[in-house]
C-alpha cells in the first residue's frame, strides 16, 4: 500500500489550497448552470484541465512513459476515472436542485468516507485526541448546519432528490480518492490526473453541446473558465497532498470547505444580490463553525500512532 512522504506541512498547505478552491466552486457552478447544461460544463472542465496539464507535463518532460503506464494498475485507473466522472455528474445534478451551501455540507460525507477508507485500507490510525476531534467536528456540523438540515427534512421532493444525488456523489468521490492514493505507487499525482482528466472528458463527449459555449455572455463565460481552472489547480493540489499526508488527515482539512462556501455566498450576496441570496447564520451556527475548525484541526494535526 502507498505510504505518505511524511512532509505533513506541505500536505497541509496543499489541503488548505484545495479547501479554498472547492469552497468557492459551488457558487461559480451555480452561476454557470444558469446558462449551460450539466454535461457540457463537466466536459469543458475536464477537457481544459487535460489540455493545460498535458502542455505543462510536456514542457517539463514529465509525461507518463510507456514503462510507467505498463507498471500502473489499469483497473485502478479505470476506477478512478469512472468514479470521478460519476462524482462530477451527481454533484452538479444535485447542486442544480438545491443550493451551494446545502450541496457543500452534504458533499462533506466524502471526507467522512475518505477518512474511514484511510483507516480501513491504508491502516491509518487515530489517537484518542483525534477521535475526540471527530466528536467535536460532528457536533460542530450539527450546530453549523442545523437550519440547512431542518430545511432538508421538510423539503420538497426535488430538493430531497438533489440532496440524495450529492450523497451518492460523495461516496463515488471517496472511491476515486482512495484509488488515486494507491496509484501514487507507480505514477506521480499529475500523471494520474492527466489520465483521469482525459478519460473523463472522453466519457462525456457524446453528451456535450459545445456550440452553446460560444453563445455565453461574459459573466457565464468567466465563471465557466474559473470552474475549469479550479478543477486543474484544486485537484492537482488535492492529489499531491495525498502523496505527502495520510488520507484520513487530508479528509479532515477538506471538511472545512463549507465554511469557505458560506463566507463566499455572503460576500457574493452583498456585492451582487441579484445572483445569490445570503445564507442565514445564527449564533449557534457561528459556534458550530468554531467547533468544526477545532475538530478538524485536532484530527489533522494529531500525531500518528
mmCIF file of C-alpha atoms in Angstrom:
data_model
loop_
_atom_site.group_PDB
_atom_site.id
_atom_site.type_symbol
_atom_site.label_atom_id
_atom_site.label_comp_id
_atom_site.label_asym_id
_atom_site.label_seq_id
_atom_site.Cartn_x
_atom_site.Cartn_y
_atom_site.Cartn_z
ATOM 1 C CA UNK A 1 0.000 0.000 0.000
ATOM 2 C CA UNK A 2 1.116 3.574 -0.657
ATOM 3 C CA UNK A 3 2.988 5.301 2.160
ATOM 4 C CA UNK A 4 2.961 9.093 2.591
ATOM 5 C CA UNK A 5 6.235 11.016 2.261
ATOM 6 C CA UNK A 6 5.869 12.465 5.759
ATOM 7 C CA UNK A 7 6.106 16.104 4.574
ATOM 8 C CA UNK A 8 2.968 16.962 6.508
ATOM 9 C CA UNK A 9 3.399 20.744 6.298
ATOM 10 C CA UNK A 10 3.312 20.573 2.505
ATOM 11 C CA UNK A 11 0.355 18.200 2.691
ATOM 12 C CA UNK A 12 -1.459 20.634 4.982
ATOM 13 C CA UNK A 13 -0.739 23.638 2.740
ATOM 14 C CA UNK A 14 -1.976 21.795 -0.353
ATOM 15 C CA UNK A 15 -5.090 20.664 1.524
ATOM 16 C CA UNK A 16 -5.877 24.246 2.568
ATOM 17 C CA UNK A 17 -5.495 25.442 -1.034
ATOM 18 C CA UNK A 18 -7.935 22.725 -2.081
ATOM 19 C CA UNK A 19 -10.371 23.833 0.629
ATOM 20 C CA UNK A 20 -10.296 27.423 -0.614
ATOM 21 C CA UNK A 21 -10.898 26.470 -4.245
ATOM 22 C CA UNK A 22 -13.555 23.862 -3.517
ATOM 23 C CA UNK A 23 -15.285 26.221 -1.112
ATOM 24 C CA UNK A 24 -15.739 28.829 -3.853
ATOM 25 C CA UNK A 25 -16.548 26.329 -6.613
ATOM 26 C CA UNK A 26 -20.269 25.679 -5.843
ATOM 27 C CA UNK A 27 -21.011 29.376 -6.292
ATOM 28 C CA UNK A 28 -19.315 29.534 -9.687
ATOM 29 C CA UNK A 29 -21.054 26.323 -10.750
ATOM 30 C CA UNK A 30 -24.461 27.642 -9.687
ATOM 31 C CA UNK A 31 -23.981 30.714 -11.875
ATOM 32 C CA UNK A 32 -22.620 28.659 -14.791
ATOM 33 C CA UNK A 33 -25.554 26.234 -14.697
ATOM 34 C CA UNK A 34 -27.887 29.154 -15.380
ATOM 35 C CA UNK A 35 -26.650 29.099 -18.979
ATOM 36 C CA UNK A 36 -25.203 25.621 -19.669
ATOM 37 C CA UNK A 37 -26.297 22.019 -19.173
ATOM 38 C CA UNK A 38 -24.535 19.705 -16.742
ATOM 39 C CA UNK A 39 -22.840 17.553 -19.395
ATOM 40 C CA UNK A 40 -21.270 20.481 -21.243
ATOM 41 C CA UNK A 41 -19.968 22.066 -18.036
ATOM 42 C CA UNK A 42 -18.351 18.805 -16.942
ATOM 43 C CA UNK A 43 -16.867 18.095 -20.379
ATOM 44 C CA UNK A 44 -15.399 21.606 -20.624
ATOM 45 C CA UNK A 45 -13.828 21.410 -17.161
ATOM 46 C CA UNK A 46 -12.172 18.075 -17.872
ATOM 47 C CA UNK A 47 -11.083 18.984 -21.410
ATOM 48 C CA UNK A 48 -9.428 22.266 -20.411
ATOM 49 C CA UNK A 49 -7.750 20.637 -17.412
ATOM 50 C CA UNK A 50 -6.462 17.783 -19.585
ATOM 51 C CA UNK A 51 -5.119 20.158 -22.256
ATOM 52 C CA UNK A 52 -3.344 22.517 -19.867
ATOM 53 C CA UNK A 53 -1.892 19.710 -17.779
ATOM 54 C CA UNK A 54 -0.663 17.885 -20.906
ATOM 55 C CA UNK A 55 1.136 21.038 -22.063
ATOM 56 C CA UNK A 56 2.685 21.570 -18.623
ATOM 57 C CA UNK A 57 3.915 17.995 -18.287
ATOM 58 C CA UNK A 58 5.169 18.035 -21.875
ATOM 59 C CA UNK A 59 7.236 21.176 -21.285
ATOM 60 C CA UNK A 60 8.600 19.687 -18.052
ATOM 61 C CA UNK A 61 9.374 16.391 -19.786
ATOM 62 C CA UNK A 62 7.240 14.544 -17.247
ATOM 63 C CA UNK A 63 4.576 12.935 -19.427
ATOM 64 C CA UNK A 64 3.964 9.319 -18.335
ATOM 65 C CA UNK A 65 6.282 6.881 -20.092
ATOM 66 C CA UNK A 66 5.331 3.519 -21.600
ATOM 67 C CA UNK A 67 7.184 1.801 -18.772
ATOM 68 C CA UNK A 68 5.236 3.736 -16.133
ATOM 69 C CA UNK A 69 1.916 3.054 -17.858
ATOM 70 C CA UNK A 70 2.673 -0.662 -18.013
ATOM 71 C CA UNK A 71 3.536 -0.760 -14.313
ATOM 72 C CA UNK A 72 0.374 1.133 -13.321
ATOM 73 C CA UNK A 73 -2.820 -0.686 -12.413
ATOM 74 C CA UNK A 74 -5.238 -0.066 -15.269
ATOM 75 C CA UNK A 75 -8.033 -1.400 -13.120
ATOM 76 C CA UNK A 76 -7.365 1.321 -10.539
ATOM 77 C CA UNK A 77 -7.052 3.954 -13.293
ATOM 78 C CA UNK A 78 -10.430 2.880 -14.665
ATOM 79 C CA UNK A 79 -11.967 3.002 -11.191
ATOM 80 C CA UNK A 80 -10.529 6.477 -10.534
ATOM 81 C CA UNK A 81 -11.758 7.779 -13.910
ATOM 82 C CA UNK A 82 -15.261 6.320 -13.785
ATOM 83 C CA UNK A 83 -15.945 7.255 -10.190
ATOM 84 C CA UNK A 84 -14.634 10.816 -10.545
ATOM 85 C CA UNK A 85 -16.839 11.238 -13.624
ATOM 86 C CA UNK A 86 -19.792 9.950 -11.604
ATOM 87 C CA UNK A 87 -18.950 12.347 -8.776
ATOM 88 C CA UNK A 88 -18.951 15.374 -11.095
ATOM 89 C CA UNK A 89 -22.250 14.362 -12.664
ATOM 90 C CA UNK A 90 -24.044 13.559 -9.404
ATOM 91 C CA UNK A 91 -22.784 16.677 -7.620
ATOM 92 C CA UNK A 92 -23.783 19.020 -10.438
ATOM 93 C CA UNK A 93 -27.200 17.418 -10.828
ATOM 94 C CA UNK A 94 -27.754 17.710 -7.082
ATOM 95 C CA UNK A 95 -26.464 21.286 -6.992
ATOM 96 C CA UNK A 96 -28.941 22.305 -9.700
ATOM 97 C CA UNK A 97 -31.784 21.089 -7.448
ATOM 98 C CA UNK A 98 -30.564 22.511 -4.114
ATOM 99 C CA UNK A 99 -28.272 25.409 -3.099
ATOM 100 C CA UNK A 100 -24.499 25.987 -2.864
ATOM 101 C CA UNK A 101 -24.406 25.833 0.941
ATOM 102 C CA UNK A 102 -26.603 22.743 1.155
ATOM 103 C CA UNK A 103 -24.615 20.969 -1.557
ATOM 104 C CA UNK A 104 -21.324 21.808 0.134
ATOM 105 C CA UNK A 105 -22.366 20.465 3.531
ATOM 106 C CA UNK A 106 -23.784 17.226 2.141
ATOM 107 C CA UNK A 107 -20.762 16.571 -0.072
ATOM 108 C CA UNK A 108 -18.707 16.559 3.148
ATOM 109 C CA UNK A 109 -19.834 12.958 3.545
ATOM 110 C CA UNK A 110 -16.999 12.399 1.071
ATOM 111 C CA UNK A 111 -14.480 13.486 3.726
ATOM 112 C CA UNK A 112 -16.021 11.059 6.206
ATOM 113 C CA UNK A 113 -15.951 8.230 3.660
ATOM 114 C CA UNK A 114 -12.342 9.063 2.700
ATOM 115 C CA UNK A 115 -11.243 9.188 6.324
ATOM 116 C CA UNK A 116 -12.836 5.804 7.031
ATOM 117 C CA UNK A 117 -11.276 4.423 3.868
ATOM 118 C CA UNK A 118 -7.849 5.619 5.005
ATOM 119 C CA UNK A 119 -8.321 3.845 8.334
ATOM 120 C CA UNK A 120 -9.539 0.613 6.721
ATOM 121 C CA UNK A 121 -7.487 0.259 3.537
ATOM 122 C CA UNK A 122 -4.268 2.113 4.383
ATOM 123 C CA UNK A 123 -4.188 1.007 8.017
ATOM 124 C CA UNK A 124 -4.026 4.597 9.271
ATOM 125 C CA UNK A 125 -4.834 5.052 12.952
ATOM 126 C CA UNK A 126 -6.401 7.766 15.099
ATOM 127 C CA UNK A 127 -5.246 8.518 18.629
ATOM 128 C CA UNK A 128 -7.748 9.290 21.380
ATOM 129 C CA UNK A 129 -7.324 13.046 20.843
ATOM 130 C CA UNK A 130 -8.214 12.582 17.184
ATOM 131 C CA UNK A 131 -11.337 10.565 17.986
ATOM 132 C CA UNK A 132 -12.330 13.373 20.341
ATOM 133 C CA UNK A 133 -11.717 15.704 17.396
ATOM 134 C CA UNK A 134 -14.110 13.588 15.322
ATOM 135 C CA UNK A 135 -16.782 14.040 18.017
ATOM 136 C CA UNK A 136 -16.215 17.793 18.248
ATOM 137 C CA UNK A 137 -16.194 18.058 14.471
ATOM 138 C CA UNK A 138 -19.503 16.140 14.193
ATOM 139 C CA UNK A 139 -21.171 18.278 16.864
ATOM 140 C CA UNK A 140 -19.935 21.387 15.084
ATOM 141 C CA UNK A 141 -21.536 20.292 11.834
ATOM 142 C CA UNK A 142 -24.847 19.589 13.525
ATOM 143 C CA UNK A 143 -24.855 23.096 15.027
ATOM 144 C CA UNK A 144 -23.407 24.843 11.988
ATOM 145 C CA UNK A 145 -25.920 23.396 9.568
ATOM 146 C CA UNK A 146 -28.930 22.955 11.839
ATOM 147 C CA UNK A 147 -31.034 25.281 9.714
ATOM 148 C CA UNK A 148 -29.980 23.619 6.466
ATOM 149 C CA UNK A 149 -30.663 20.195 7.974
ATOM 150 C CA UNK A 150 -34.076 21.329 9.148
ATOM 151 C CA UNK A 151 -34.850 22.592 5.656
ATOM 152 C CA UNK A 152 -33.705 19.258 4.267
ATOM 153 C CA UNK A 153 -36.138 17.312 6.459
ATOM 154 C CA UNK A 154 -39.109 19.464 5.433
ATOM 155 C CA UNK A 155 -38.021 19.970 1.824
ATOM 156 C CA UNK A 156 -39.978 19.210 -1.323
ATOM 157 C CA UNK A 157 -39.230 16.158 -3.443
ATOM 158 C CA UNK A 158 -36.832 17.862 -5.893
ATOM 159 C CA UNK A 159 -34.707 19.196 -3.033
ATOM 160 C CA UNK A 160 -34.572 15.783 -1.373
ATOM 161 C CA UNK A 161 -33.743 14.108 -4.676
ATOM 162 C CA UNK A 162 -30.921 16.575 -5.307
ATOM 163 C CA UNK A 163 -29.532 16.019 -1.812
ATOM 164 C CA UNK A 164 -29.627 12.241 -2.326
ATOM 165 C CA UNK A 165 -27.659 12.610 -5.549
ATOM 166 C CA UNK A 166 -24.988 14.587 -3.695
ATOM 167 C CA UNK A 167 -24.671 11.864 -1.027
ATOM 168 C CA UNK A 168 -24.098 9.316 -3.808
ATOM 169 C CA UNK A 169 -21.604 11.737 -5.334
ATOM 170 C CA UNK A 170 -19.743 11.864 -2.034
ATOM 171 C CA UNK A 171 -19.430 8.068 -1.983
ATOM 172 C CA UNK A 172 -18.121 7.938 -5.561
ATOM 173 C CA UNK A 173 -15.580 10.667 -4.802
ATOM 174 C CA UNK A 174 -14.186 8.744 -1.828
ATOM 175 C CA UNK A 175 -13.700 5.659 -4.013
ATOM 176 C CA UNK A 176 -11.891 7.803 -6.592
ATOM 177 C CA UNK A 177 -9.640 9.352 -3.930
ATOM 178 C CA UNK A 178 -8.637 6.011 -2.429
ATOM 179 C CA UNK A 179 -7.788 4.669 -5.897
ATOM 180 C CA UNK A 180 -5.815 7.873 -6.576
ATOM 181 C CA UNK A 181 -3.718 7.407 -3.435
ATOM 182 C CA UNK A 182 -2.857 3.796 -4.279
ATOM 183 C CA UNK A 183 -1.890 4.749 -7.852
ATOM 184 C CA UNK A 184 0.819 7.022 -6.439
ATOM 185 C CA UNK A 185 2.982 3.904 -6.147
ATOM 186 C CA UNK A 186 3.584 3.887 -9.909
ATOM 187 C CA UNK A 187 2.678 7.378 -11.216
ATOM 188 C CA UNK A 188 3.017 10.950 -9.987
ATOM 189 C CA UNK A 189 -0.114 12.803 -8.923
ATOM 190 C CA UNK A 190 -0.008 14.985 -12.067
ATOM 191 C CA UNK A 191 0.354 11.964 -14.343
ATOM 192 C CA UNK A 192 -2.599 10.253 -12.702
ATOM 193 C CA UNK A 193 -4.749 13.352 -13.084
ATOM 194 C CA UNK A 194 -3.765 13.686 -16.757
ATOM 195 C CA UNK A 195 -5.054 10.184 -17.495
ATOM 196 C CA UNK A 196 -8.173 10.669 -15.366
ATOM 197 C CA UNK A 197 -9.000 14.056 -16.925
ATOM 198 C CA UNK A 198 -8.610 12.661 -20.433
ATOM 199 C CA UNK A 199 -10.735 9.627 -19.638
ATOM 200 C CA UNK A 200 -13.500 11.713 -18.057
ATOM 201 C CA UNK A 201 -13.552 14.178 -20.983
ATOM 202 C CA UNK A 202 -13.880 11.228 -23.365
ATOM 203 C CA UNK A 203 -16.783 9.751 -21.369
ATOM 204 C CA UNK A 204 -18.800 13.000 -21.500
ATOM 205 C CA UNK A 205 -18.031 13.938 -25.131
ATOM 206 C CA UNK A 206 -21.105 12.175 -26.648
ATOM 207 C CA UNK A 207 -23.470 14.129 -24.377
ATOM 208 C CA UNK A 208 -21.950 17.575 -24.904
ATOM 209 C CA UNK A 209 -23.480 20.524 -26.782
ATOM 210 C CA UNK A 210 -20.273 22.513 -27.128
ATOM 211 C CA UNK A 211 -21.817 25.077 -29.510
ATOM 212 C CA UNK A 212 -23.696 26.635 -26.591
ATOM 213 C CA UNK A 213 -20.380 27.732 -25.072
ATOM 214 C CA UNK A 214 -19.904 30.281 -27.876
ATOM 215 C CA UNK A 215 -23.258 31.892 -27.036
ATOM 216 C CA UNK A 216 -22.391 32.640 -23.412
ATOM 217 C CA UNK A 217 -22.292 36.189 -22.092
ATOM 218 C CA UNK A 218 -19.151 37.429 -20.327
ATOM 219 C CA UNK A 219 -20.324 36.522 -16.813
ATOM 220 C CA UNK A 220 -21.130 32.908 -17.638
ATOM 221 C CA UNK A 221 -18.026 32.518 -19.780
ATOM 222 C CA UNK A 222 -15.762 33.773 -16.992
ATOM 223 C CA UNK A 223 -17.393 31.534 -14.390
ATOM 224 C CA UNK A 224 -17.059 28.543 -16.755
ATOM 225 C CA UNK A 225 -13.344 29.279 -17.247
ATOM 226 C CA UNK A 226 -12.934 29.651 -13.490
ATOM 227 C CA UNK A 227 -14.587 26.259 -12.954
ATOM 228 C CA UNK A 228 -12.180 24.663 -15.440
ATOM 229 C CA UNK A 229 -9.081 26.223 -13.856
ATOM 230 C CA UNK A 230 -10.455 25.374 -10.428
ATOM 231 C CA UNK A 231 -10.603 21.721 -11.469
ATOM 232 C CA UNK A 232 -6.997 21.737 -12.647
ATOM 233 C CA UNK A 233 -5.493 23.523 -9.631
ATOM 234 C CA UNK A 234 -7.706 22.135 -6.846
ATOM 235 C CA UNK A 235 -7.479 18.510 -7.913
ATOM 236 C CA UNK A 236 -3.770 18.895 -8.567
ATOM 237 C CA UNK A 237 -3.281 20.215 -5.045
ATOM 238 C CA UNK A 238 -5.503 17.507 -3.581
ATOM 239 C CA UNK A 239 -3.757 14.704 -5.462
ATOM 240 C CA UNK A 240 -0.340 15.973 -4.398
ATOM 241 C CA UNK A 241 -1.449 16.342 -0.767
ATOM 242 C CA UNK A 242 -2.186 12.600 -0.684
ATOM 243 C CA UNK A 243 1.442 11.949 -1.628
ATOM 244 C CA UNK A 244 2.667 13.760 1.499
ATOM 245 C CA UNK A 245 -0.042 13.207 4.118
ATOM 246 C CA UNK A 246 -2.404 10.489 5.323
ATOM 247 C CA UNK A 247 -5.802 10.321 3.610
ATOM 248 C CA UNK A 248 -7.627 10.497 6.959
ATOM 249 C CA UNK A 249 -5.928 13.818 7.802
ATOM 250 C CA UNK A 250 -6.419 15.319 4.347
ATOM 251 C CA UNK A 251 -10.112 14.453 4.572
ATOM 252 C CA UNK A 252 -10.384 16.283 7.903
ATOM 253 C CA UNK A 253 -8.989 19.505 6.430
ATOM 254 C CA UNK A 254 -11.216 19.247 3.349
ATOM 255 C CA UNK A 255 -14.222 19.178 5.636
ATOM 256 C CA UNK A 256 -13.655 22.900 6.254
ATOM 257 C CA UNK A 257 -14.808 23.748 2.712
ATOM 258 C CA UNK A 258 -18.437 24.572 3.712
ATOM 259 C CA UNK A 259 -17.164 27.364 5.963
ATOM 260 C CA UNK A 260 -15.484 28.937 2.931
ATOM 261 C CA UNK A 261 -18.667 28.412 0.898
ATOM 262 C CA UNK A 262 -20.909 30.239 3.351
ATOM 263 C CA UNK A 263 -18.467 33.143 3.628
ATOM 264 C CA UNK A 264 -18.270 33.324 -0.174
ATOM 265 C CA UNK A 265 -22.065 33.132 -0.545
ATOM 266 C CA UNK A 266 -22.429 36.020 1.911
ATOM 267 C CA UNK A 267 -19.829 38.078 0.026
ATOM 268 C CA UNK A 268 -21.474 37.460 -3.356
ATOM 269 C CA UNK A 269 -24.926 38.260 -1.963
ATOM 270 C CA UNK A 270 -23.619 41.627 -0.732
ATOM 271 C CA UNK A 271 -21.727 42.505 -3.913
ATOM 272 C CA UNK A 272 -24.255 41.093 -6.414
ATOM 273 C CA UNK A 273 -27.572 40.347 -4.643
ATOM 274 C CA UNK A 274 -29.259 39.542 -7.962
ATOM 275 C CA UNK A 275 -27.007 36.486 -8.393
ATOM 276 C CA UNK A 276 -27.412 34.855 -4.999
ATOM 277 C CA UNK A 277 -29.330 35.154 -1.737
ATOM 278 C CA UNK A 278 -27.358 35.130 1.532
ATOM 279 C CA UNK A 279 -27.377 32.100 3.826
ATOM 280 C CA UNK A 280 -28.725 32.775 7.324
ATOM 281 C CA UNK A 281 -26.253 32.034 10.125
ATOM 282 C CA UNK A 282 -27.239 32.330 13.790
ATOM 283 C CA UNK A 283 -25.033 32.471 16.875
ATOM 284 C CA UNK A 284 -25.497 28.719 17.186
ATOM 285 C CA UNK A 285 -24.191 28.392 13.644
ATOM 286 C CA UNK A 286 -21.145 30.503 14.483
ATOM 287 C CA UNK A 287 -20.429 28.236 17.475
ATOM 288 C CA UNK A 288 -20.765 25.258 15.162
ATOM 289 C CA UNK A 289 -18.233 26.756 12.755
ATOM 290 C CA UNK A 290 -15.723 27.175 15.591
ATOM 291 C CA UNK A 291 -16.221 23.547 16.647
ATOM 292 C CA UNK A 292 -15.824 22.316 13.057
ATOM 293 C CA UNK A 293 -12.493 24.124 12.724
ATOM 294 C CA UNK A 294 -11.322 22.913 16.147
ATOM 295 C CA UNK A 295 -12.305 19.307 15.491
ATOM 296 C CA UNK A 296 -10.744 19.262 12.033
ATOM 297 C CA UNK A 297 -7.506 20.691 13.435
ATOM 298 C CA UNK A 298 -7.401 18.017 16.150
ATOM 299 C CA UNK A 299 -7.851 15.258 13.580
ATOM 300 C CA UNK A 300 -5.407 16.651 11.025
ATOM 301 C CA UNK A 301 -2.589 17.703 13.355
ATOM 302 C CA UNK A 302 -2.670 14.873 15.900
ATOM 303 C CA UNK A 303 0.306 12.507 15.964
ATOM 304 C CA UNK A 304 0.042 9.184 14.182
ATOM 305 C CA UNK A 305 0.184 6.056 16.345
#
